[in-house]
Coordinates of C-alpha atoms in Angstrom, one line a residue:
M75 CA 95.0 67.7 27.8
S76 CA 96.8 68.4 31.1
S77 CA 95.0 67.5 34.3
R78 CA 94.9 71.2 35.7
L79 CA 92.9 72.0 32.8
V80 CA 90.7 68.9 32.6
A81 CA 89.8 69.9 36.0
G82 CA 89.3 73.5 35.3
L83 CA 87.2 73.0 32.7
L84 CA 84.7 70.5 34.9
A85 CA 84.7 73.1 37.5
T86 CA 83.6 75.3 35.7
A87 CA 80.9 73.2 34.4
A88 CA 79.9 72.0 37.2
I89 CA 79.4 75.3 38.5
A90 CA 77.6 76.7 35.4
G91 CA 75.4 74.1 35.8
T92 CA 74.4 74.8 39.3
V93 CA 73.8 78.3 38.8
A94 CA 71.7 77.9 35.8
G95 CA 69.4 75.0 37.3
T96 CA 69.2 76.8 40.4
V97 CA 68.3 79.9 38.1
L98 CA 65.7 77.9 35.8
I99 CA 63.9 76.1 39.5
G100 CA 63.2 80.0 40.9
G101 CA 61.9 80.6 37.4
G102 CA 64.0 82.9 37.1
S103 CA 64.6 85.2 39.7
T104 CA 66.7 84.1 42.5
P105 CA 65.9 85.1 46.5
A106 CA 68.0 84.7 49.4
G107 CA 67.4 81.1 49.4
Q108 CA 68.0 80.1 46.8
W109 CA 71.6 81.8 47.0
V110 CA 72.3 80.1 50.3
F111 CA 71.7 76.6 48.0
I112 CA 73.9 78.4 45.3
A113 CA 77.0 78.7 47.7
L114 CA 76.2 75.2 49.6
C115 CA 76.0 73.8 45.6
L116 CA 79.5 75.3 45.0
I117 CA 81.5 74.0 47.8
L118 CA 82.0 70.6 46.5
P119 CA 83.1 72.1 42.4
V120 CA 85.5 75.2 44.2
L121 CA 87.4 72.5 46.6
G122 CA 87.5 69.6 44.3
G123 CA 89.1 71.8 41.5
L124 CA 91.2 73.6 43.3
L125 CA 92.8 70.1 44.8
A126 CA 92.8 69.1 41.5
V127 CA 94.3 71.4 40.1
R128 CA 97.1 71.8 42.7
R129 CA 96.9 68.1 43.5
P130 CA 96.6 66.5 40.3
G131 CA 97.7 63.1 41.1
D132 CA 95.6 63.0 44.1
R133 CA 92.6 60.5 43.9
Y134 CA 90.3 62.0 46.7
A135 CA 90.5 65.7 44.9
W136 CA 89.0 64.4 41.4
L137 CA 86.1 62.1 43.7
L138 CA 85.3 65.9 45.5
L139 CA 85.5 67.2 41.9
V140 CA 83.3 64.9 40.1
N141 CA 81.1 64.7 42.4
G142 CA 80.5 68.5 42.7
L143 CA 79.8 68.1 38.3
C144 CA 77.0 65.3 39.3
L145 CA 75.5 68.1 41.4
G146 CA 76.0 70.8 39.1
L147 CA 74.1 68.3 36.4
S148 CA 72.0 67.2 38.4
T149 CA 70.7 70.8 39.1
L150 CA 71.1 71.3 35.5
G151 CA 68.4 68.4 34.8
A152 CA 65.9 69.4 37.8
G153 CA 65.7 73.3 36.3
L154 CA 65.3 71.4 32.4
S155 CA 62.4 68.8 33.7
L156 CA 60.5 72.7 34.2
T157 CA 61.1 73.4 30.6
D158 CA 59.2 72.3 27.2
L159 CA 62.3 70.5 26.4
P160 CA 62.2 67.1 25.1
E161 CA 62.0 64.5 27.7
F162 CA 64.9 62.2 26.4
L163 CA 67.4 65.2 26.4
I164 CA 66.1 65.7 30.2
A165 CA 66.3 62.0 30.6
C166 CA 69.9 62.0 29.7
V167 CA 70.9 64.8 32.8
A168 CA 68.8 63.9 35.5
P169 CA 70.0 60.5 36.3
V170 CA 73.3 61.8 37.7
L171 CA 71.6 63.0 40.5
A172 CA 71.5 59.2 41.5
V173 CA 75.6 59.2 40.8
F174 CA 76.0 62.2 43.2
Y175 CA 73.7 60.6 46.2
G176 CA 75.9 57.3 45.5
L177 CA 79.4 59.3 45.6
S178 CA 78.3 61.4 48.7
W179 CA 77.0 58.6 50.3
I180 CA 79.4 55.9 50.1
F181 CA 82.6 56.7 48.2
V182 CA 83.3 60.3 49.7
P183 CA 83.1 58.7 53.5
L184 CA 84.7 55.1 52.0
L185 CA 87.7 56.8 50.6
F186 CA 88.4 59.9 53.3
P187 CA 91.0 61.1 53.5
D188 CA 93.5 59.9 51.0
G189 CA 91.6 57.8 48.1
H190 CA 91.9 54.4 48.7
L191 CA 90.0 52.0 50.6
P192 CA 91.0 51.8 54.2
S193 CA 91.6 47.8 53.4
R194 CA 91.2 45.2 51.0
R195 CA 88.1 44.0 53.2
W196 CA 86.0 47.2 51.7
R197 CA 86.3 45.8 47.9
P198 CA 82.9 44.1 47.3
V199 CA 81.4 47.1 49.1
A200 CA 82.8 49.4 46.7
W201 CA 82.1 47.0 43.7
I202 CA 78.3 46.2 44.9
S203 CA 77.7 50.0 45.5
G204 CA 79.2 50.6 42.1
V205 CA 76.3 48.1 40.6
A206 CA 74.0 49.6 43.1
V207 CA 74.3 53.4 41.9
A208 CA 74.6 52.4 38.1
L209 CA 71.3 50.5 38.1
H210 CA 69.8 53.4 40.4
A211 CA 71.1 55.7 37.8
A212 CA 69.8 53.5 35.1
G213 CA 66.0 53.2 36.2
S214 CA 66.3 57.0 36.8
A215 CA 66.5 57.6 33.3
T216 CA 63.1 56.1 32.6
I217 CA 61.3 59.7 34.7
T218 CA 58.9 61.0 32.6
G219 CA 57.6 64.6 32.9
S220 CA 59.4 66.6 35.8
M221 CA 61.4 65.0 38.3
Y222 CA 59.2 66.0 41.4
D223 CA 56.0 64.1 39.6
L224 CA 58.1 60.4 40.9
R225 CA 56.7 58.3 37.4
F226 CA 58.1 55.4 35.7
T227 CA 57.1 55.0 32.0
S228 CA 58.3 50.9 32.7
L229 CA 58.1 48.4 35.2
P230 CA 61.8 47.5 34.5
G231 CA 62.7 50.9 35.2
M232 CA 60.9 51.4 38.5
L233 CA 62.2 48.0 39.5
M234 CA 65.5 49.4 38.5
S235 CA 66.1 51.9 40.2
A236 CA 64.0 50.9 43.7
V237 CA 67.0 48.1 43.7
G238 CA 69.8 50.6 42.9
Q239 CA 68.3 52.5 45.4
L240 CA 67.7 50.1 48.0
T241 CA 70.7 48.6 47.7
T242 CA 72.5 52.3 47.9
W243 CA 70.8 53.3 51.2
I244 CA 71.8 49.9 52.7
M245 CA 75.8 50.3 51.8
A246 CA 75.7 54.0 52.7
L247 CA 74.8 52.7 56.6
I248 CA 77.2 50.5 56.1
V249 CA 79.7 52.9 55.1
F250 CA 78.9 55.1 57.7
A251 CA 79.0 52.7 60.1
G252 CA 82.7 51.5 59.3
L253 CA 83.3 55.6 59.6
V254 CA 82.1 55.4 62.8
V255 CA 84.5 52.6 63.6
R256 CA 87.7 54.3 62.3
W257 CA 87.1 57.5 64.0
R258 CA 87.0 55.5 67.5
R259 CA 89.4 53.5 66.8
S260 CA 91.9 56.4 65.2
A261 CA 94.4 58.3 66.8
P262 CA 93.8 61.0 68.7
A263 CA 95.1 64.1 66.0
Q264 CA 93.4 62.0 63.2
R265 CA 89.9 61.6 65.2
G266 CA 89.4 65.4 65.0
Q267 CA 89.3 65.0 61.0
Y268 CA 87.2 61.6 61.1
A269 CA 84.7 63.3 63.4
W270 CA 84.2 66.1 60.5
M271 CA 83.7 63.2 58.0
V272 CA 80.8 61.6 60.4
G273 CA 79.0 65.2 61.5
G274 CA 78.6 65.8 57.8
V275 CA 77.6 62.2 56.9
A276 CA 75.1 62.0 59.6
A277 CA 73.5 65.4 58.3
S278 CA 73.6 64.6 55.2
G279 CA 71.7 61.3 56.1
A280 CA 69.4 63.4 58.3
G281 CA 68.7 65.6 55.1
G282 CA 68.1 62.6 53.4
V283 CA 65.5 61.6 55.6
M284 CA 64.0 65.0 55.5
I285 CA 63.6 64.8 52.0
L286 CA 61.9 61.4 52.2
A287 CA 59.2 63.0 54.7
L288 CA 58.0 65.8 52.4
I289 CA 57.9 63.1 49.6
G290 CA 56.1 60.7 51.7
A291 CA 54.0 64.0 52.7
G292 CA 53.5 64.9 48.9
M293 CA 51.9 61.1 48.3
T294 CA 49.6 61.4 50.9
S295 CA 48.2 64.9 49.6
G296 CA 48.6 64.0 46.0
S297 CA 51.3 66.7 45.0
L298 CA 54.2 68.6 46.7
A299 CA 53.2 71.7 46.2
T300 CA 49.6 71.1 48.4
A301 CA 51.9 69.3 50.8
G302 CA 51.3 71.9 53.4
P303 CA 53.9 75.0 54.8
L304 CA 55.5 72.8 57.4
P305 CA 56.3 69.4 55.4
T306 CA 57.8 72.2 53.0
A307 CA 59.7 74.0 55.2
V308 CA 61.1 70.6 56.6
G309 CA 62.2 69.5 53.2
G310 CA 63.5 72.7 52.2
L311 CA 65.5 72.3 55.3
G312 CA 66.8 68.4 54.6
G313 CA 67.7 70.0 50.8
L314 CA 69.9 72.0 52.0
A315 CA 71.3 70.0 54.9
M316 CA 71.8 67.0 52.8
I317 CA 73.6 69.0 50.0
G318 CA 75.6 71.3 52.0
S319 CA 76.7 69.6 55.1
L320 CA 79.4 67.0 53.5
P321 CA 80.8 69.4 51.8
T322 CA 81.0 72.0 54.1
A323 CA 82.6 69.2 56.6
I324 CA 85.0 68.7 54.3
A325 CA 86.0 71.8 53.6
V326 CA 86.4 72.5 57.3
A327 CA 88.5 69.3 57.7
V328 CA 90.9 69.8 55.0
V329 CA 91.3 73.5 56.5
R330 CA 91.7 72.5 59.7
H331 CA 93.7 69.6 59.5
R332 CA 95.5 70.5 56.8
L333 CA 94.7 67.8 54.4
F334 CA 96.4 68.1 51.2
D335 CA 98.9 70.8 52.5
V336 CA 96.1 73.5 52.8
R337 CA 95.7 75.8 55.1
V338 CA 94.4 79.3 56.0
G339 CA 96.4 82.2 55.8
I340 CA 96.0 86.0 57.1
R341 CA 98.0 88.7 55.0
G342 CA 97.2 92.3 56.1
S343 CA 93.3 92.4 55.8
R344 CA 93.1 89.2 53.0
L345 CA 92.2 86.0 53.9
L346 CA 94.5 83.5 51.9
L347 CA 94.0 79.7 51.0
V348 CA 97.6 78.6 51.2
F349 CA 98.6 75.6 49.1
D350 CA 101.8 73.8 49.3
V351 CA 102.6 74.1 53.3
R352 CA 105.8 71.6 52.6
P353 CA 108.5 71.9 50.1
T354 CA 107.9 71.3 46.5
V355 CA 110.9 67.9 45.1
D356 CA 112.2 70.4 43.3
E357 CA 112.7 72.9 46.6
V358 CA 114.5 69.6 48.8
L359 CA 116.7 68.6 46.1
S360 CA 117.9 72.3 45.6
D361 CA 118.2 72.1 49.4
L362 CA 119.5 68.7 49.5
G363 CA 122.6 69.6 46.9
T364 CA 123.2 72.6 49.2
A365 CA 123.8 70.4 51.7
L366 CA 126.1 67.9 50.2
D367 CA 128.0 70.4 48.5
D368 CA 130.9 71.0 51.1
G369 CA 131.8 67.5 51.4
P370 CA 130.5 66.3 54.9
E371 CA 131.6 62.4 56.0
P372 CA 130.0 59.6 54.7
V373 CA 127.7 59.4 57.9
E374 CA 127.1 62.9 58.0
L375 CA 126.4 62.7 54.3
L376 CA 124.0 59.7 54.6
G377 CA 122.6 62.0 57.4
R378 CA 121.7 64.7 55.5
L379 CA 120.1 62.9 53.6
A380 CA 117.7 60.8 55.9
A381 CA 116.8 64.4 57.0
A382 CA 116.0 66.1 53.8
V383 CA 113.6 63.0 53.1
R384 CA 112.4 63.6 56.6
A385 CA 111.8 67.5 56.2
G386 CA 110.6 67.0 52.5
L387 CA 107.8 64.0 53.5
E388 CA 107.0 65.6 57.6
V389 CA 107.5 62.0 58.8
R390 CA 108.3 61.6 62.3
W391 CA 111.2 59.3 61.0
A392 CA 113.2 58.8 57.9
A393 CA 116.1 56.4 57.5
V394 CA 118.9 55.6 54.4
A395 CA 119.2 51.6 54.8
L396 CA 122.3 50.5 53.0
A397 CA 122.5 46.8 51.5
D398 CA 124.8 45.6 54.2
G399 CA 122.8 46.2 57.1
R400 CA 123.6 50.0 58.5
R401 CA 121.2 52.6 58.7
V402 CA 121.4 56.2 59.2
V403 CA 117.9 57.3 60.5
A404 CA 116.8 60.9 61.4
G405 CA 114.3 61.8 63.8
R406 CA 113.3 59.3 66.2
E407 CA 112.0 55.5 64.9
E408 CA 109.1 54.2 66.4
G409 CA 106.7 52.4 64.9
A410 CA 107.0 50.7 61.2
A411 CA 108.0 52.0 57.9
V412 CA 105.0 52.8 55.9
L413 CA 106.7 53.6 52.8
E414 CA 109.5 52.3 51.1
V415 CA 111.3 52.9 47.8
P416 CA 114.7 51.4 46.7
V417 CA 117.3 53.0 45.8
R418 CA 119.0 52.4 41.9
G419 CA 121.3 50.0 41.6
G420 CA 120.5 47.5 45.2
L421 CA 122.2 50.3 46.9
G422 CA 119.7 49.9 49.6
R423 CA 116.6 51.7 49.9
I424 CA 114.6 54.6 51.7
E425 CA 112.0 54.1 54.4
C426 CA 109.6 56.9 56.3
G427 CA 107.6 56.2 59.2
P428 CA 104.3 57.8 60.2
P429 CA 103.5 61.4 58.8
L430 CA 103.1 64.5 60.7
A431 CA 100.4 67.0 60.4
A432 CA 102.1 69.7 58.4
G433 CA 103.9 72.6 60.7
S434 CA 103.4 70.8 63.9
P435 CA 106.5 68.4 64.5
A436 CA 105.4 67.3 67.6
R437 CA 101.4 65.8 67.0
S438 CA 100.7 62.9 66.0
L439 CA 99.6 61.1 62.6
T440 CA 97.2 63.4 61.2
R441 CA 97.1 62.3 57.8
S442 CA 98.1 59.5 55.0
L443 CA 101.1 60.0 52.5
T444 CA 99.9 60.3 49.1
N445 CA 101.1 59.8 45.4
E446 CA 102.9 63.2 45.5
D447 CA 105.1 62.1 48.5
R448 CA 105.7 58.9 46.7
R449 CA 106.9 60.7 43.6
L450 CA 109.3 63.1 45.9
L451 CA 110.3 59.9 47.2
E452 CA 111.6 58.4 44.2
A453 CA 112.7 61.7 43.2
L454 CA 115.4 61.7 46.2
A455 CA 115.9 58.1 45.5
V456 CA 118.7 59.5 42.4
P457 CA 120.6 61.5 44.6
A458 CA 120.5 59.2 47.5
G459 CA 121.9 56.5 45.2
L460 CA 125.0 58.8 44.5
A461 CA 125.0 59.6 48.1
I462 CA 125.5 56.0 49.3
Q463 CA 127.7 55.3 46.3
S464 CA 129.8 58.2 47.1
A465 CA 129.9 56.8 51.4
G466 CA 131.0 53.6 50.3
L467 CA 133.5 55.2 47.9
V468 CA 135.2 57.1 50.8
T469 CA 134.9 54.3 53.5
R470 CA 136.8 52.1 50.9
L471 CA 139.5 54.8 50.0
V472 CA 139.4 55.0 53.9
N473 CA 139.9 51.4 54.4
A474 CA 142.3 50.9 51.4
Q475 CA 144.4 53.6 52.5
E476 CA 144.2 52.1 56.1
A477 CA 145.9 48.7 54.5
E478 CA 148.2 50.6 52.7
R479 CA 149.4 52.0 55.5
R480 CA 149.8 48.7 57.4
R481 CA 151.8 47.3 54.3
L482 CA 154.2 49.9 54.2
E483 CA 154.4 49.4 57.9
R484 CA 154.5 45.8 57.7
N485 CA 157.4 46.2 55.0
L486 CA 159.1 48.7 56.6
H487 CA 159.7 46.5 59.9
D488 CA 160.4 43.1 58.0
G489 CA 162.2 44.4 55.3
V490 CA 164.7 47.5 55.4
Q491 CA 164.2 47.8 59.2
Q492 CA 165.9 44.8 60.4
Q493 CA 168.6 44.8 57.6
L494 CA 169.3 47.9 58.9
V495 CA 169.7 46.6 62.3
A496 CA 171.7 43.9 61.0
L497 CA 174.0 46.2 59.2
I498 CA 174.5 48.2 62.5
A499 CA 175.5 44.7 64.2
G500 CA 177.8 44.2 61.5
L501 CA 179.5 47.8 61.6
E502 CA 179.8 47.1 65.1
L503 CA 180.9 43.9 65.1
A504 CA 183.4 44.9 62.5
R505 CA 185.3 47.9 65.0
A506 CA 185.3 45.7 68.3
T507 CA 187.2 43.1 65.9
G508 CA 189.5 45.3 63.8
A509 CA 187.7 43.2 60.6
G510 CA 189.5 42.6 57.3
P511 CA 189.0 44.2 53.8
D512 CA 186.5 40.9 53.2
A513 CA 184.4 41.8 56.2
L514 CA 184.0 45.8 55.1
A515 CA 183.2 44.9 51.8
Q516 CA 180.3 42.5 52.5
L517 CA 179.1 45.3 54.5
R518 CA 178.8 47.7 51.7
D519 CA 177.0 45.4 49.8
Q520 CA 174.5 44.9 52.6
A521 CA 174.2 48.4 52.6
R522 CA 174.1 48.8 49.0
Q523 CA 170.7 46.4 49.1
T524 CA 169.7 47.7 51.9
L525 CA 169.5 50.9 49.6
A526 CA 168.1 49.1 46.9
D527 CA 165.4 47.9 48.5
L528 CA 164.4 51.3 50.2
R529 CA 164.6 53.0 46.7
E530 CA 161.7 50.0 45.6
L531 CA 159.5 50.7 48.5
A532 CA 160.0 54.3 47.7
A533 CA 159.0 53.1 43.5
G534 CA 155.7 51.7 45.3
I535 CA 154.3 54.7 46.9
H536 CA 155.3 56.9 44.3
P537 CA 158.3 56.8 42.1
S538 CA 160.6 59.5 41.3
V539 CA 160.5 58.7 37.8
L540 CA 157.2 60.0 37.7
S541 CA 157.1 62.7 39.6
Q542 CA 160.6 63.7 36.9
G543 CA 159.8 62.3 33.6
G544 CA 155.9 62.0 33.7
L545 CA 153.3 59.0 33.1
V546 CA 154.6 57.9 30.1
E547 CA 158.1 57.9 31.4
A548 CA 157.5 56.0 34.3
V549 CA 155.0 53.4 32.6
E550 CA 158.1 52.2 30.1
E551 CA 160.7 52.5 33.2
R552 CA 158.3 50.2 34.8
C553 CA 157.8 47.8 31.7
S554 CA 161.2 47.6 31.3
R555 CA 161.9 45.7 34.2
L556 CA 159.3 42.7 33.2
P557 CA 160.6 39.0 32.5
V558 CA 158.3 39.1 29.5
H559 CA 157.8 40.5 26.5
T560 CA 156.0 43.9 27.1
T561 CA 155.5 46.9 24.6
V562 CA 154.5 50.3 25.3
S563 CA 153.1 52.9 22.8
A564 CA 151.7 56.6 23.7
P565 CA 151.2 59.4 21.6
A566 CA 154.4 61.7 21.0
A567 CA 152.4 64.8 22.6
L568 CA 151.6 63.0 25.7
R569 CA 154.8 62.2 26.6
S570 CA 155.3 66.1 26.8
T571 CA 152.6 66.6 28.7
R572 CA 151.9 66.5 32.6
F573 CA 148.6 65.7 34.4
P574 CA 147.9 66.6 38.2
D575 CA 149.7 64.1 40.5
E576 CA 147.2 62.5 41.7
I577 CA 145.3 61.7 38.2
E578 CA 148.9 60.5 36.9
G579 CA 149.6 58.7 40.3
A580 CA 146.4 56.6 39.7
M581 CA 146.9 55.9 36.1
Y582 CA 150.9 54.4 36.6
F583 CA 149.5 52.2 39.4
T584 CA 146.6 51.1 37.7
V585 CA 148.8 50.0 35.0
S586 CA 151.7 48.7 37.3
E587 CA 148.9 46.4 38.8
A588 CA 146.9 45.4 35.8
V589 CA 150.8 43.9 34.3
A590 CA 151.6 42.5 37.7
N591 CA 148.7 40.5 37.9
A592 CA 149.1 39.3 33.8
L593 CA 153.1 38.0 35.2
K594 CA 151.5 36.2 38.8
H595 CA 148.0 35.3 37.7
A596 CA 147.3 34.8 34.0
G597 CA 151.0 33.4 33.1
A598 CA 150.8 35.6 29.8
A599 CA 154.0 35.8 27.6
A600 CA 153.3 39.4 25.9
I601 CA 151.9 42.5 27.7
D602 CA 150.5 45.6 25.3
V603 CA 150.2 48.7 27.2
R604 CA 148.5 51.5 25.3
L605 CA 148.5 54.8 26.6
A606 CA 146.1 57.6 24.8
Q607 CA 143.9 61.2 25.2
D608 CA 141.1 61.3 23.5
G609 CA 137.5 63.1 24.4
G610 CA 138.6 64.7 26.6
R611 CA 139.9 61.3 28.4
L612 CA 143.3 59.8 29.7
R613 CA 143.2 56.2 28.8
A614 CA 144.8 53.5 29.6
T615 CA 144.7 49.7 28.1
V616 CA 146.9 46.4 29.5
A617 CA 146.2 43.8 27.3
D618 CA 148.2 40.0 27.9
D619 CA 147.9 36.7 26.0
G620 CA 147.1 34.9 29.5
K621 CA 145.1 32.1 30.2
G622 CA 142.4 34.5 31.2
F623 CA 139.3 34.2 33.4
D624 CA 135.5 35.2 34.3
P625 CA 135.2 38.5 36.1
A626 CA 132.1 37.3 37.0
V627 CA 133.5 34.5 39.5
T628 CA 136.9 36.2 40.2
G629 CA 136.1 39.8 40.0
R630 CA 139.0 42.4 39.9
R631 CA 141.3 41.2 42.5
G632 CA 143.7 43.7 43.4
L633 CA 142.2 46.3 41.1
A634 CA 139.1 46.9 43.1
M635 CA 140.8 49.5 45.1
L636 CA 142.2 51.5 42.0
S637 CA 138.9 51.2 40.5
D638 CA 137.5 52.7 43.9
R639 CA 140.8 55.4 43.3
L640 CA 140.0 56.3 39.9
S641 CA 135.7 56.4 40.8
A642 CA 137.1 59.0 43.4
L643 CA 138.4 61.3 40.4
G644 CA 135.3 60.7 37.6
G645 CA 136.5 57.9 36.0
D646 CA 136.5 53.9 35.7
L647 CA 137.5 51.0 35.0
A648 CA 136.7 47.5 32.9
V649 CA 138.5 44.3 33.0
D650 CA 137.3 42.0 29.8
S651 CA 138.2 38.1 30.1
S652 CA 137.4 35.3 29.6
P653 CA 139.2 32.2 29.9
G654 CA 141.6 31.1 27.3
N655 CA 141.3 34.3 25.7
G656 CA 143.9 36.4 27.4
T657 CA 142.7 39.9 29.6
R658 CA 142.0 43.2 28.9
V659 CA 142.0 46.0 31.5
T660 CA 141.4 49.9 30.2
A661 CA 140.9 52.4 33.0
W662 CA 140.2 56.3 32.0
V663 CA 139.8 59.6 33.8
P664 CA 138.7 63.1 32.5
A665 CA 141.7 65.3 31.7
D666 CA 141.9 67.9 29.3
A667 CA 143.6 68.3 26.4

């Protein structure tokens, strides 16, 4: 059964119990005073039901709903106590009134506004209060006859009820004092919502005192019915205050201060209660996907992610913190983070500052982050991980390109450039001295060597055979010049298949780097290269019979840059090796058949 259905059933039961009980108490008639009582009683189940349906993960919404159900059942029990039903049936319903008082005077103010204790120090108060309410309810179950006769069937039941009720009152005073302290110490924007709760609890307590005065007058006169008009009127007002003041205060705080993301809207001549002021998880993910579609720079990408988190949770600031210590912050970072969620793979974390009032970024803290906020942040952790991975990949590719540019510059400067300078100097000297055939032959050999070196350098950038003959021919040409026995195998169909330049280049240089590592580091005597295309992927496998290594200790050496290059194309690279068992490098990229 879904939580929304459960919330609807509980709210319906609370409303039905309230109406039925009130009608039974009035003897079948419903004067104006009874309708006022019904209207006040329905605030809790209606508000709690709406919030629980729209915010099923919020504890406080369920607390209000359960409290409204207790009120409805206790009202029904009061009505049934005036009928001829068996006493045990009435006793099963009547004790929930004690639960209603305990929830109203202790747990509703204690857990305001997010369903959590203000701090760990309040745990003993919560446990003692729970036991006291249970004792009061168990003792109330021994009441016989009308609930208003105040007669107990046994001394143990009377003692249980008295101890439980007295403890409940003491705990209620402690909780109220703590609520006043929270109100006085809260931020200016928070103070308003706490003020409503303080006023509601105070008015409800005052109503309870009026009820006790009525009970005292009834005991003095021998019956509540003969207590007199003034005590009866005071008791009636007290009942309305005790029942209606706290739910009314909560309703005003919810709407006025937009707790649970609720506000009142006006459309034409209709007054609407609007939920979901903040965007949903799906909306945030959709907007984030749109923002990232145009391929922003790495820092800008992380900045957009942080901005999406800040807007989705409506917090003062949000930050994406990377594992290397870098942080990208959206908003003005003030105060410590109140919520953190790690990004998958240990790539970093998402941090959130204090929340803002919904729809008003300039206001201070007015609410607490909820389970719904955590779920939204956990949902954003998935694209956050992808964004951080993408940003890191782009950064590594840029750094690799810069390193490759410097390598080429160094090779040109220290190699070909110096050879050309020497060749020019030799030609000038030969012209000046009238050099003979031997000197010219030497200069010719020097020019040929320079040309060979230049071609080798160009092959390192992008070999011409790769552009002309394709991947298989280029790999075969590269492996034909190796000093160890090397075999290259590929399907016949693959030899005539061409792929985009970036795919062929990535696979060629991966194979080239793998065979170079096998020669330089593995001491291999034989190398086997296999090229294949299957399942929409182009694969290259390089295996050697060298000494092998532990990848966890040694790493991928020069393959790391190529792995990033493959990742940028949607592929990957795997290294399988162990000491004494050779090495197998497998690379793949997506490629249509």
